[in-house]
Structures are given as structure tokens and as C-alpha cells.
């Protein structure tokens, strides 16, 4: 019961902010270009700041080295996840504009905004180092291959990269923020307090603005976009069933003496909902924004049901 309560409490604020964006859009608070401008602000300014601050806050170089073995397991699981997701996209002939969202949802999770508070609530601060390993893998995966797949997946089926390769897609602003943070971390460059405070304020707007953006997209498209069509069902199965199963299989086969808290942390994080910024990434690649919004909304709601089930199953392992 406590797990269910924790899950619900972590989800209610997210749903409330999505509803707020939906309500304000429907009542004419936002101009026609507001959503597009909002996505640019999040992608190019707020997200790089958020990632930089998160790395500097939750990681140290020594901690990164001491926990590096866990990186092998998580990267192996993510790699297999990409392979399975690619196969599913081909087998089910998923149409252009949805492929990037489906693959990303199979593999990458909303760790920092939903996964972190839930992990602390379930396993305490002693499991935080293990969360950080998953967070590193998830961040690298999201802002390298993940973002490239999203921004290259056009509804028209014609990637701009096919005509002229766009190197900027390999170095999006959020990834640059992550790489810069690693330089500061490895070289132990001190960050002035005023800079940390400024970047923290800017980074803190990512989640609420991303959720408001989802509400705006829902309002423009209508609530009819929330549906369990074939592609959505496949994507949700990938997130909540295939993702955790791949992680469990990798850990059982390769990590014989892994601490229990580390094992549970990796599996719980692999069950977290889809990234809240997927609709924004889809809009940058001319993808199916309504499909991305549908996946994010439904995965966030279903997360309340999925996590208690996963936690109970972990008790038998």
C-alpha cells in the first residue's frame, strides 16, 4: 500500500501541470507560436542547464570510478533495448514520425524527475549511488542516439540528413551541457556559487514547462489523441514489460554478486515512464507530436499501476 501511495503522490503533480497547460491553452492564454517557442527554450537553454547542474550535484569523479562496473550492465541492457526496439519497428512497419518515439520509449526513461524521488522513497539514500549509474547511462543514451533518432524521424519519411548530414544533430544543446559537466567533473573545476544558483533556477523550469507543453499539444489536438492504438500499445509494452525484462536478464546472467539495492534500483528505473521532453524532440524533427504526447501521458498515468507490480515481483527474486 505504501508503494502505491508513493507512486500516486509522485504522479499527481505531473498530471496537474499537464491539465494546467491544457486549460490555459483552451482559454486563450497562449499565442499561436507560444508552444514552438517554449520547446526551443527548453531544448536549447533549460535542458543543458538542468543536466549540467544534475551531474555536478549528484556525481563526483571518485564516485563515478568506484561505480563504473555498474555502467557495463546498464549499457549492455540499453544496447539490447535499442536492438529489440529497432526489430519491433521493422516487424510492425511503424510509420515515419513515430519510430523515434517508440525506440526512445523502449529504452530511455524519465529518471531524474520521477525515478529519483521514487527510488529514494523505496530504497532510501543508500541506493542513490546506484541510481546515479543508471542516470549516467540514461542521460548519455538519451542525448546521443536517442535525440538523433527523434530529430531525424520526420513524418514525411524524408530526413534532412539524407540530403545533407547535419552534424548539429550529433551535438544537441543538452548533450553539450552533459559533456561540459563531465569536463568540470573530471578536471575538478570549481563552479562559482552564483553560477550554480543561476543554472539551477534555469534548469528547474524544464519539467513544469515540458508538462505545460504536453497540455498545450493535447489542447490543440483534442483529448481524442489520448488513445490505445496499435503503436501506442506496442510502445507501452516495450517500456513497461520489455525494458524491465531485458534489464533483469542482463543482471541475472552477468552480475552474479550484485548488491540487492543495486539490482532493484536498475530494474525500477527501467520501469519508469517515458521522457517528458519526447513531444518537444518530436517537434524538432517534424515527427508525430500527438503520438509522443499520447505515449508520455499514458505511460505517466500507467506508471502508478506498474511500479507496485514490479516492486512486488522483485520481492520474489
PDB file of C-alpha atoms in Angstrom:
ATOM      1  CA  UNK A   1       0.000   0.000   0.000  1.00  0.00           C
ATOM      2  CA  UNK A   2       2.884   2.334   0.810  1.00  0.00           C
ATOM      3  CA  UNK A   3       4.406   1.738  -2.643  1.00  0.00           C
ATOM      4  CA  UNK A   4       1.100   2.562  -4.336  1.00  0.00           C
ATOM      5  CA  UNK A   5       0.737   5.740  -2.255  1.00  0.00           C
ATOM      6  CA  UNK A   6       4.278   6.830  -3.117  1.00  0.00           C
ATOM      7  CA  UNK A   7       3.674   6.219  -6.827  1.00  0.00           C
ATOM      8  CA  UNK A   8       0.406   8.182  -6.816  1.00  0.00           C
ATOM      9  CA  UNK A   9       1.963  11.087  -4.942  1.00  0.00           C
ATOM     10  CA  UNK A  10       4.805  11.284  -7.481  1.00  0.00           C
ATOM     11  CA  UNK A  11       2.364  11.308 -10.412  1.00  0.00           C
ATOM     12  CA  UNK A  12      -0.354  13.731  -9.224  1.00  0.00           C
ATOM     13  CA  UNK A  13       1.764  16.922  -9.620  1.00  0.00           C
ATOM     14  CA  UNK A  14       2.726  15.850 -13.153  1.00  0.00           C
ATOM     15  CA  UNK A  15      -0.869  15.259 -14.239  1.00  0.00           C
ATOM     16  CA  UNK A  16      -1.935  18.521 -12.578  1.00  0.00           C
ATOM     17  CA  UNK A  17       0.594  20.581 -14.573  1.00  0.00           C
ATOM     18  CA  UNK A  18      -0.408  18.886 -17.833  1.00  0.00           C
ATOM     19  CA  UNK A  19      -4.040  19.757 -17.045  1.00  0.00           C
ATOM     20  CA  UNK A  20      -2.990  23.354 -16.329  1.00  0.00           C
ATOM     21  CA  UNK A  21      -1.333  23.663 -19.754  1.00  0.00           C
ATOM     22  CA  UNK A  22      -4.418  22.138 -21.377  1.00  0.00           C
ATOM     23  CA  UNK A  23      -6.761  24.549 -19.536  1.00  0.00           C
ATOM     24  CA  UNK A  24      -4.713  27.682 -20.275  1.00  0.00           C
ATOM     25  CA  UNK A  25      -4.365  26.831 -23.965  1.00  0.00           C
ATOM     26  CA  UNK A  26      -8.096  26.219 -24.305  1.00  0.00           C
ATOM     27  CA  UNK A  27      -8.854  29.543 -22.637  1.00  0.00           C
ATOM     28  CA  UNK A  28      -6.648  31.573 -24.963  1.00  0.00           C
ATOM     29  CA  UNK A  29      -3.788  32.396 -22.622  1.00  0.00           C
ATOM     30  CA  UNK A  30      -1.107  31.450 -25.154  1.00  0.00           C
ATOM     31  CA  UNK A  31      -0.424  32.809 -28.607  1.00  0.00           C
ATOM     32  CA  UNK A  32      -0.120  30.646 -31.709  1.00  0.00           C
ATOM     33  CA  UNK A  33       3.689  30.489 -31.575  1.00  0.00           C
ATOM     34  CA  UNK A  34       3.975  30.028 -27.811  1.00  0.00           C
ATOM     35  CA  UNK A  35       4.295  26.230 -27.900  1.00  0.00           C
ATOM     36  CA  UNK A  36       7.039  26.300 -30.520  1.00  0.00           C
ATOM     37  CA  UNK A  37       8.955  29.000 -28.668  1.00  0.00           C
ATOM     38  CA  UNK A  38       8.551  27.062 -25.437  1.00  0.00           C
ATOM     39  CA  UNK A  39      10.102  23.955 -26.970  1.00  0.00           C
ATOM     40  CA  UNK A  40      13.088  25.984 -28.207  1.00  0.00           C
ATOM     41  CA  UNK A  41      13.602  27.481 -24.741  1.00  0.00           C
ATOM     42  CA  UNK A  42      13.548  24.055 -23.093  1.00  0.00           C
ATOM     43  CA  UNK A  43      15.773  22.298 -25.621  1.00  0.00           C
ATOM     44  CA  UNK A  44      18.435  24.959 -26.094  1.00  0.00           C
ATOM     45  CA  UNK A  45      18.593  26.722 -22.712  1.00  0.00           C
ATOM     46  CA  UNK A  46      16.842  24.994 -19.825  1.00  0.00           C
ATOM     47  CA  UNK A  47      17.787  21.353 -20.507  1.00  0.00           C
ATOM     48  CA  UNK A  48      21.554  21.954 -20.871  1.00  0.00           C
ATOM     49  CA  UNK A  49      21.481  23.919 -17.614  1.00  0.00           C
ATOM     50  CA  UNK A  50      19.478  21.194 -15.860  1.00  0.00           C
ATOM     51  CA  UNK A  51      21.805  18.415 -16.993  1.00  0.00           C
ATOM     52  CA  UNK A  52      24.940  20.356 -16.014  1.00  0.00           C
ATOM     53  CA  UNK A  53      23.622  21.081 -12.522  1.00  0.00           C
ATOM     54  CA  UNK A  54      22.395  17.495 -12.018  1.00  0.00           C
ATOM     55  CA  UNK A  55      25.772  15.985 -12.899  1.00  0.00           C
ATOM     56  CA  UNK A  56      27.664  18.429 -10.676  1.00  0.00           C
ATOM     57  CA  UNK A  57      25.211  17.870  -7.805  1.00  0.00           C
ATOM     58  CA  UNK A  58      24.868  14.084  -7.846  1.00  0.00           C
ATOM     59  CA  UNK A  59      28.267  12.925  -9.081  1.00  0.00           C
ATOM     60  CA  UNK A  60      31.932  13.122  -8.170  1.00  0.00           C
ATOM     61  CA  UNK A  61      34.806  11.726 -10.177  1.00  0.00           C
ATOM     62  CA  UNK A  62      35.708   9.244  -7.426  1.00  0.00           C
ATOM     63  CA  UNK A  63      32.103   8.064  -7.214  1.00  0.00           C
ATOM     64  CA  UNK A  64      31.999   7.661 -10.982  1.00  0.00           C
ATOM     65  CA  UNK A  65      35.120   5.470 -10.923  1.00  0.00           C
ATOM     66  CA  UNK A  66      34.013   3.360  -7.941  1.00  0.00           C
ATOM     67  CA  UNK A  67      30.665   2.537  -9.515  1.00  0.00           C
ATOM     68  CA  UNK A  68      31.951   2.088 -13.069  1.00  0.00           C
ATOM     69  CA  UNK A  69      31.240  -1.669 -13.092  1.00  0.00           C
ATOM     70  CA  UNK A  70      27.523  -0.907 -12.968  1.00  0.00           C
ATOM     71  CA  UNK A  71      27.897   1.087 -16.177  1.00  0.00           C
ATOM     72  CA  UNK A  72      28.727  -2.126 -18.040  1.00  0.00           C
ATOM     73  CA  UNK A  73      25.434  -3.744 -17.027  1.00  0.00           C
ATOM     74  CA  UNK A  74      23.267  -0.725 -17.784  1.00  0.00           C
ATOM     75  CA  UNK A  75      24.920  -0.005 -21.144  1.00  0.00           C
ATOM     76  CA  UNK A  76      24.514  -3.670 -22.091  1.00  0.00           C
ATOM     77  CA  UNK A  77      20.801  -3.528 -21.245  1.00  0.00           C
ATOM     78  CA  UNK A  78      20.341  -0.252 -23.140  1.00  0.00           C
ATOM     79  CA  UNK A  79      22.168  -1.637 -26.167  1.00  0.00           C
ATOM     80  CA  UNK A  80      19.948  -4.713 -26.247  1.00  0.00           C
ATOM     81  CA  UNK A  81      16.936  -2.445 -25.777  1.00  0.00           C
ATOM     82  CA  UNK A  82      17.832  -0.465 -28.904  1.00  0.00           C
ATOM     83  CA  UNK A  83      18.264  -3.685 -30.888  1.00  0.00           C
ATOM     84  CA  UNK A  84      14.893  -5.086 -29.801  1.00  0.00           C
ATOM     85  CA  UNK A  85      13.174  -1.731 -30.385  1.00  0.00           C
ATOM     86  CA  UNK A  86      14.617  -1.491 -33.899  1.00  0.00           C
ATOM     87  CA  UNK A  87      13.429  -5.020 -34.690  1.00  0.00           C
ATOM     88  CA  UNK A  88       9.921  -4.216 -33.404  1.00  0.00           C
ATOM     89  CA  UNK A  89       9.772  -1.035 -35.515  1.00  0.00           C
ATOM     90  CA  UNK A  90      10.662  -3.041 -38.629  1.00  0.00           C
ATOM     91  CA  UNK A  91       8.421  -6.036 -37.907  1.00  0.00           C
ATOM     92  CA  UNK A  92       5.343  -3.889 -37.245  1.00  0.00           C
ATOM     93  CA  UNK A  93       6.123  -1.406 -40.052  1.00  0.00           C
ATOM     94  CA  UNK A  94       5.818   1.608 -37.760  1.00  0.00           C
ATOM     95  CA  UNK A  95       5.302   4.693 -39.887  1.00  0.00           C
ATOM     96  CA  UNK A  96       7.801   7.575 -40.060  1.00  0.00           C
ATOM     97  CA  UNK A  97       7.356  10.198 -37.364  1.00  0.00           C
ATOM     98  CA  UNK A  98       6.623   7.569 -34.703  1.00  0.00           C
ATOM     99  CA  UNK A  99       9.748   5.443 -34.916  1.00  0.00           C
ATOM    100  CA  UNK A 100      11.974   7.717 -32.846  1.00  0.00           C
ATOM    101  CA  UNK A 101       9.378   7.997 -30.100  1.00  0.00           C
ATOM    102  CA  UNK A 102       8.836   4.239 -29.983  1.00  0.00           C
ATOM    103  CA  UNK A 103      12.534   3.386 -29.810  1.00  0.00           C
ATOM    104  CA  UNK A 104      13.223   6.062 -27.210  1.00  0.00           C
ATOM    105  CA  UNK A 105      10.327   4.903 -25.053  1.00  0.00           C
ATOM    106  CA  UNK A 106      11.545   1.302 -25.189  1.00  0.00           C
ATOM    107  CA  UNK A 107      14.978   2.327 -23.936  1.00  0.00           C
ATOM    108  CA  UNK A 108      15.088   5.711 -22.169  1.00  0.00           C
ATOM    109  CA  UNK A 109      13.161   6.642 -19.018  1.00  0.00           C
ATOM    110  CA  UNK A 110      12.166   9.721 -17.031  1.00  0.00           C
ATOM    111  CA  UNK A 111      14.749   9.025 -14.340  1.00  0.00           C
ATOM    112  CA  UNK A 112      15.622  12.366 -12.783  1.00  0.00           C
ATOM    113  CA  UNK A 113      12.123  13.773 -12.296  1.00  0.00           C
ATOM    114  CA  UNK A 114      10.146  10.621 -11.468  1.00  0.00           C
ATOM    115  CA  UNK A 115      12.709   7.865 -11.000  1.00  0.00           C
ATOM    116  CA  UNK A 116      14.846   9.704  -8.431  1.00  0.00           C
ATOM    117  CA  UNK A 117      12.185  10.608  -5.841  1.00  0.00           C
ATOM    118  CA  UNK A 118      10.608   7.166  -6.186  1.00  0.00           C
ATOM    119  CA  UNK A 119      13.963   5.412  -5.772  1.00  0.00           C
ATOM    120  CA  UNK A 120      14.739   7.366  -2.600  1.00  0.00           C
ATOM    121  CA  UNK A 121      11.257   6.645  -1.250  1.00  0.00           C
ATOM    122  CA  UNK A 122      11.566   2.895  -1.918  1.00  0.00           C
ATOM    123  CA  UNK A 123      15.214   2.187  -1.063  1.00  0.00           C
ATOM    124  CA  UNK A 124      16.484   5.235   0.835  1.00  0.00           C
ATOM    125  CA  UNK A 125      19.573   7.385   0.223  1.00  0.00           C
ATOM    126  CA  UNK A 126      21.853   4.337   0.468  1.00  0.00           C
ATOM    127  CA  UNK A 127      20.713   3.352  -3.025  1.00  0.00           C
ATOM    128  CA  UNK A 128      21.418   6.805  -4.503  1.00  0.00           C
ATOM    129  CA  UNK A 129      24.879   5.855  -5.894  1.00  0.00           C
ATOM    130  CA  UNK A 130      23.265   3.029  -7.871  1.00  0.00           C
ATOM    131  CA  UNK A 131      20.647   5.440  -9.197  1.00  0.00           C
ATOM    132  CA  UNK A 132      23.446   7.705 -10.415  1.00  0.00           C
ATOM    133  CA  UNK A 133      24.897   4.894 -12.540  1.00  0.00           C
ATOM    134  CA  UNK A 134      21.559   4.391 -14.257  1.00  0.00           C
ATOM    135  CA  UNK A 135      21.171   8.154 -14.601  1.00  0.00           C
ATOM    136  CA  UNK A 136      24.530   8.456 -16.387  1.00  0.00           C
ATOM    137  CA  UNK A 137      23.651   5.703 -18.849  1.00  0.00           C
ATOM    138  CA  UNK A 138      20.164   7.083 -19.419  1.00  0.00           C
ATOM    139  CA  UNK A 139      21.486  10.611 -19.994  1.00  0.00           C
ATOM    140  CA  UNK A 140      24.177   9.536 -22.460  1.00  0.00           C
ATOM    141  CA  UNK A 141      21.700   7.285 -24.286  1.00  0.00           C
ATOM    142  CA  UNK A 142      19.010   9.968 -24.471  1.00  0.00           C
ATOM    143  CA  UNK A 143      21.179  12.821 -25.690  1.00  0.00           C
ATOM    144  CA  UNK A 144      23.254  10.896 -28.204  1.00  0.00           C
ATOM    145  CA  UNK A 145      21.478   8.143 -30.137  1.00  0.00           C
ATOM    146  CA  UNK A 146      18.064   8.896 -28.626  1.00  0.00           C
ATOM    147  CA  UNK A 147      17.899  12.539 -29.640  1.00  0.00           C
ATOM    148  CA  UNK A 148      19.385  11.774 -33.054  1.00  0.00           C
ATOM    149  CA  UNK A 149      16.646   9.225 -33.740  1.00  0.00           C
ATOM    150  CA  UNK A 150      13.979  11.719 -32.678  1.00  0.00           C
ATOM    151  CA  UNK A 151      15.222  14.688 -34.666  1.00  0.00           C
ATOM    152  CA  UNK A 152      15.857  12.558 -37.769  1.00  0.00           C
ATOM    153  CA  UNK A 153      12.412  10.936 -37.782  1.00  0.00           C
ATOM    154  CA  UNK A 154      10.182  13.059 -40.000  1.00  0.00           C
ATOM    155  CA  UNK A 155       6.508  12.300 -40.690  1.00  0.00           C
ATOM    156  CA  UNK A 156       7.238  12.800 -44.370  1.00  0.00           C
ATOM    157  CA  UNK A 157       9.751   9.975 -44.259  1.00  0.00           C
ATOM    158  CA  UNK A 158      12.389  12.288 -45.687  1.00  0.00           C
ATOM    159  CA  UNK A 159      15.181  13.025 -43.270  1.00  0.00           C
ATOM    160  CA  UNK A 160      17.003  16.255 -43.932  1.00  0.00           C
ATOM    161  CA  UNK A 161      20.147  14.338 -43.097  1.00  0.00           C
ATOM    162  CA  UNK A 162      19.612  12.204 -46.200  1.00  0.00           C
ATOM    163  CA  UNK A 163      20.345  15.203 -48.402  1.00  0.00           C
ATOM    164  CA  UNK A 164      22.951  16.859 -46.237  1.00  0.00           C
ATOM    165  CA  UNK A 165      24.186  15.394 -42.984  1.00  0.00           C
ATOM    166  CA  UNK A 166      23.536  17.788 -40.120  1.00  0.00           C
ATOM    167  CA  UNK A 167      26.348  17.478 -37.597  1.00  0.00           C
ATOM    168  CA  UNK A 168      24.369  19.583 -35.140  1.00  0.00           C
ATOM    169  CA  UNK A 169      22.080  16.588 -34.619  1.00  0.00           C
ATOM    170  CA  UNK A 170      25.008  14.706 -33.099  1.00  0.00           C
ATOM    171  CA  UNK A 171      25.705  17.572 -30.700  1.00  0.00           C
ATOM    172  CA  UNK A 172      22.359  18.899 -29.446  1.00  0.00           C
ATOM    173  CA  UNK A 173      22.467  21.540 -26.723  1.00  0.00           C
ATOM    174  CA  UNK A 174      21.545  19.081 -23.895  1.00  0.00           C
ATOM    175  CA  UNK A 175      24.413  16.752 -24.849  1.00  0.00           C
ATOM    176  CA  UNK A 176      26.819  19.690 -24.938  1.00  0.00           C
ATOM    177  CA  UNK A 177      25.656  20.556 -21.415  1.00  0.00           C
ATOM    178  CA  UNK A 178      26.415  16.994 -20.318  1.00  0.00           C
ATOM    179  CA  UNK A 179      29.865  16.934 -21.956  1.00  0.00           C
ATOM    180  CA  UNK A 180      30.784  20.271 -20.402  1.00  0.00           C
ATOM    181  CA  UNK A 181      29.708  18.987 -16.987  1.00  0.00           C
ATOM    182  CA  UNK A 182      31.960  15.925 -17.400  1.00  0.00           C
ATOM    183  CA  UNK A 183      34.914  18.210 -18.175  1.00  0.00           C
ATOM    184  CA  UNK A 184      34.227  20.174 -14.977  1.00  0.00           C
ATOM    185  CA  UNK A 185      33.840  16.904 -13.058  1.00  0.00           C
ATOM    186  CA  UNK A 186      36.988  15.169 -14.322  1.00  0.00           C
ATOM    187  CA  UNK A 187      39.212  18.254 -14.076  1.00  0.00           C
ATOM    188  CA  UNK A 188      37.611  19.217 -10.736  1.00  0.00           C
ATOM    189  CA  UNK A 189      36.948  22.755 -11.919  1.00  0.00           C
ATOM    190  CA  UNK A 190      35.065  24.665  -9.209  1.00  0.00           C
ATOM    191  CA  UNK A 191      31.753  26.228 -10.222  1.00  0.00           C
ATOM    192  CA  UNK A 192      31.057  29.613  -8.569  1.00  0.00           C
ATOM    193  CA  UNK A 193      28.035  29.658  -6.274  1.00  0.00           C
ATOM    194  CA  UNK A 194      26.288  32.348  -8.310  1.00  0.00           C
ATOM    195  CA  UNK A 195      26.696  30.279 -11.500  1.00  0.00           C
ATOM    196  CA  UNK A 196      25.316  27.161  -9.800  1.00  0.00           C
ATOM    197  CA  UNK A 197      22.336  29.134  -8.470  1.00  0.00           C
ATOM    198  CA  UNK A 198      21.631  30.703 -11.859  1.00  0.00           C
ATOM    199  CA  UNK A 199      21.822  27.405 -13.734  1.00  0.00           C
ATOM    200  CA  UNK A 200      19.704  25.713 -11.066  1.00  0.00           C
ATOM    201  CA  UNK A 201      16.944  28.311 -11.455  1.00  0.00           C
ATOM    202  CA  UNK A 202      17.039  27.921 -15.235  1.00  0.00           C
ATOM    203  CA  UNK A 203      17.206  24.122 -15.090  1.00  0.00           C
ATOM    204  CA  UNK A 204      14.271  23.906 -12.691  1.00  0.00           C
ATOM    205  CA  UNK A 205      11.879  25.133 -15.376  1.00  0.00           C
ATOM    206  CA  UNK A 206      12.421  22.045 -17.576  1.00  0.00           C
ATOM    207  CA  UNK A 207       9.858  19.736 -16.028  1.00  0.00           C
ATOM    208  CA  UNK A 208       6.979  22.185 -15.471  1.00  0.00           C
ATOM    209  CA  UNK A 209       7.383  23.774 -18.913  1.00  0.00           C
ATOM    210  CA  UNK A 210       7.677  20.370 -20.612  1.00  0.00           C
ATOM    211  CA  UNK A 211       4.457  19.262 -18.924  1.00  0.00           C
ATOM    212  CA  UNK A 212       2.697  22.516 -19.821  1.00  0.00           C
ATOM    213  CA  UNK A 213       3.840  21.932 -23.411  1.00  0.00           C
ATOM    214  CA  UNK A 214       2.223  18.475 -23.327  1.00  0.00           C
ATOM    215  CA  UNK A 215      -1.001  20.112 -22.121  1.00  0.00           C
ATOM    216  CA  UNK A 216      -0.816  22.637 -24.971  1.00  0.00           C
ATOM    217  CA  UNK A 217      -0.365  19.873 -27.546  1.00  0.00           C
ATOM    218  CA  UNK A 218      -3.309  17.966 -26.069  1.00  0.00           C
ATOM    219  CA  UNK A 219      -5.475  21.072 -26.181  1.00  0.00           C
ATOM    220  CA  UNK A 220      -4.620  21.803 -29.805  1.00  0.00           C
ATOM    221  CA  UNK A 221      -5.176  18.234 -30.937  1.00  0.00           C
ATOM    222  CA  UNK A 222      -8.093  17.461 -28.634  1.00  0.00           C
ATOM    223  CA  UNK A 223      -8.398  14.775 -25.978  1.00  0.00           C
ATOM    224  CA  UNK A 224      -9.138  12.290 -28.735  1.00  0.00           C
ATOM    225  CA  UNK A 225      -5.375  11.972 -29.160  1.00  0.00           C
ATOM    226  CA  UNK A 226      -5.244  10.003 -25.903  1.00  0.00           C
ATOM    227  CA  UNK A 227      -5.911   6.545 -27.252  1.00  0.00           C
ATOM    228  CA  UNK A 228      -4.702   2.956 -27.138  1.00  0.00           C
ATOM    229  CA  UNK A 229      -3.961   2.444 -30.802  1.00  0.00           C
ATOM    230  CA  UNK A 230      -1.673  -0.355 -32.003  1.00  0.00           C
ATOM    231  CA  UNK A 231       1.552   1.672 -31.977  1.00  0.00           C
ATOM    232  CA  UNK A 232       0.816   3.097 -28.525  1.00  0.00           C
ATOM    233  CA  UNK A 233       0.137  -0.348 -27.052  1.00  0.00           C
ATOM    234  CA  UNK A 234       3.355  -1.737 -28.563  1.00  0.00           C
ATOM    235  CA  UNK A 235       5.306   1.244 -27.219  1.00  0.00           C
ATOM    236  CA  UNK A 236       3.866   0.897 -23.696  1.00  0.00           C
ATOM    237  CA  UNK A 237       4.604  -2.843 -23.677  1.00  0.00           C
ATOM    238  CA  UNK A 238       8.176  -2.015 -24.655  1.00  0.00           C
ATOM    239  CA  UNK A 239       8.507   0.486 -21.806  1.00  0.00           C
ATOM    240  CA  UNK A 240       6.854  -1.456 -19.008  1.00  0.00           C
ATOM    241  CA  UNK A 241       7.465  -5.102 -19.992  1.00  0.00           C
ATOM    242  CA  UNK A 242      10.374  -5.495 -22.401  1.00  0.00           C
ATOM    243  CA  UNK A 243      12.565  -2.815 -20.778  1.00  0.00           C
ATOM    244  CA  UNK A 244      12.498  -4.323 -17.267  1.00  0.00           C
ATOM    245  CA  UNK A 245      12.783  -7.903 -18.642  1.00  0.00           C
ATOM    246  CA  UNK A 246      15.915  -7.026 -20.627  1.00  0.00           C
ATOM    247  CA  UNK A 247      17.451  -5.383 -17.541  1.00  0.00           C
ATOM    248  CA  UNK A 248      16.614  -8.399 -15.336  1.00  0.00           C
ATOM    249  CA  UNK A 249      18.029 -10.826 -17.915  1.00  0.00           C
ATOM    250  CA  UNK A 250      21.309  -8.894 -18.231  1.00  0.00           C
ATOM    251  CA  UNK A 251      21.744  -8.656 -14.455  1.00  0.00           C
ATOM    252  CA  UNK A 252      20.911 -12.318 -13.787  1.00  0.00           C
ATOM    253  CA  UNK A 253      23.298 -13.511 -16.495  1.00  0.00           C
ATOM    254  CA  UNK A 254      26.244 -11.189 -15.852  1.00  0.00           C
ATOM    255  CA  UNK A 255      26.016  -9.718 -12.330  1.00  0.00           C
ATOM    256  CA  UNK A 256      26.075 -12.716 -10.020  1.00  0.00           C
ATOM    257  CA  UNK A 257      27.117 -10.912  -6.823  1.00  0.00           C
ATOM    258  CA  UNK A 258      25.374  -7.575  -7.348  1.00  0.00           C
ATOM    259  CA  UNK A 259      24.052  -5.901  -4.160  1.00  0.00           C
ATOM    260  CA  UNK A 260      20.284  -6.243  -3.780  1.00  0.00           C
ATOM    261  CA  UNK A 261      19.678  -2.491  -3.694  1.00  0.00           C
ATOM    262  CA  UNK A 262      21.642  -2.016  -6.914  1.00  0.00           C
ATOM    263  CA  UNK A 263      19.681  -4.790  -8.643  1.00  0.00           C
ATOM    264  CA  UNK A 264      16.323  -3.352  -7.544  1.00  0.00           C
ATOM    265  CA  UNK A 265      17.333   0.203  -8.447  1.00  0.00           C
ATOM    266  CA  UNK A 266      18.247  -0.744 -12.023  1.00  0.00           C
ATOM    267  CA  UNK A 267      15.005  -2.676 -12.521  1.00  0.00           C
ATOM    268  CA  UNK A 268      12.767   0.021 -11.001  1.00  0.00           C
ATOM    269  CA  UNK A 269      14.417   2.720 -13.127  1.00  0.00           C
ATOM    270  CA  UNK A 270      13.939   0.618 -16.258  1.00  0.00           C
ATOM    271  CA  UNK A 271      10.202   0.667 -15.430  1.00  0.00           C
ATOM    272  CA  UNK A 272       9.895   4.462 -15.187  1.00  0.00           C
ATOM    273  CA  UNK A 273       7.642   6.315 -17.683  1.00  0.00           C
ATOM    274  CA  UNK A 274       8.696   7.903 -20.966  1.00  0.00           C
ATOM    275  CA  UNK A 275      10.688  11.130 -21.072  1.00  0.00           C
ATOM    276  CA  UNK A 276       8.524  14.223 -20.667  1.00  0.00           C
ATOM    277  CA  UNK A 277      10.517  16.022 -23.388  1.00  0.00           C
ATOM    278  CA  UNK A 278       9.698  13.494 -26.146  1.00  0.00           C
ATOM    279  CA  UNK A 279       6.971  15.699 -27.697  1.00  0.00           C
ATOM    280  CA  UNK A 280       9.432  18.579 -27.842  1.00  0.00           C
ATOM    281  CA  UNK A 281      12.062  16.396 -29.503  1.00  0.00           C
ATOM    282  CA  UNK A 282       9.424  15.141 -31.931  1.00  0.00           C
ATOM    283  CA  UNK A 283       8.506  18.705 -32.878  1.00  0.00           C
ATOM    284  CA  UNK A 284      12.167  19.485 -33.634  1.00  0.00           C
ATOM    285  CA  UNK A 285      12.340  16.542 -36.031  1.00  0.00           C
ATOM    286  CA  UNK A 286       8.928  17.116 -37.635  1.00  0.00           C
ATOM    287  CA  UNK A 287       7.756  13.905 -36.002  1.00  0.00           C
ATOM    288  CA  UNK A 288       4.324  12.855 -34.774  1.00  0.00           C
ATOM    289  CA  UNK A 289       3.987  15.163 -31.763  1.00  0.00           C
ATOM    290  CA  UNK A 290       0.474  13.913 -30.933  1.00  0.00           C
ATOM    291  CA  UNK A 291       1.739  10.321 -30.758  1.00  0.00           C
ATOM    292  CA  UNK A 292       4.636  11.351 -28.493  1.00  0.00           C
ATOM    293  CA  UNK A 293       2.236  13.254 -26.255  1.00  0.00           C
ATOM    294  CA  UNK A 294      -0.092  10.263 -26.082  1.00  0.00           C
ATOM    295  CA  UNK A 295       2.773   7.937 -25.099  1.00  0.00           C
ATOM    296  CA  UNK A 296       4.136  10.290 -22.425  1.00  0.00           C
ATOM    297  CA  UNK A 297       0.703  10.929 -20.910  1.00  0.00           C
ATOM    298  CA  UNK A 298      -0.364   7.275 -20.819  1.00  0.00           C
ATOM    299  CA  UNK A 299       2.997   5.970 -19.579  1.00  0.00           C
ATOM    300  CA  UNK A 300       2.960   8.537 -16.769  1.00  0.00           C
ATOM    301  CA  UNK A 301      -0.558   7.518 -15.692  1.00  0.00           C
ATOM    302  CA  UNK A 302       0.087   3.759 -16.001  1.00  0.00           C
ATOM    303  CA  UNK A 303       3.304   4.118 -14.011  1.00  0.00           C
ATOM    304  CA  UNK A 304       1.168   4.284 -10.856  1.00  0.00           C
ATOM    305  CA  UNK A 305      -0.021   0.730 -11.542  1.00  0.00           C
ATOM    306  CA  UNK A 306       3.194  -0.701 -12.963  1.00  0.00           C
ATOM    307  CA  UNK A 307       5.668   0.236 -10.206  1.00  0.00           C
ATOM    308  CA  UNK A 308       3.899  -1.551  -7.319  1.00  0.00           C
ATOM    309  CA  UNK A 309       3.654  -4.682  -9.503  1.00  0.00           C
ATOM    310  CA  UNK A 310       7.369  -4.547 -10.384  1.00  0.00           C
ATOM    311  CA  UNK A 311       8.331  -3.965  -6.745  1.00  0.00           C
ATOM    312  CA  UNK A 312       6.249  -6.944  -5.593  1.00  0.00           C
ATOM    313  CA  UNK A 313       7.831  -9.178  -8.268  1.00  0.00           C
ATOM    314  CA  UNK A 314      11.291  -8.061  -7.157  1.00  0.00           C
ATOM    315  CA  UNK A 315      10.471  -9.394  -3.706  1.00  0.00           C
ATOM    316  CA  UNK A 316      10.365 -12.914  -5.165  1.00  0.00           C
ATOM    317  CA  UNK A 317      13.787 -12.645  -6.846  1.00  0.00           C
TER     318      UNK A 317
END
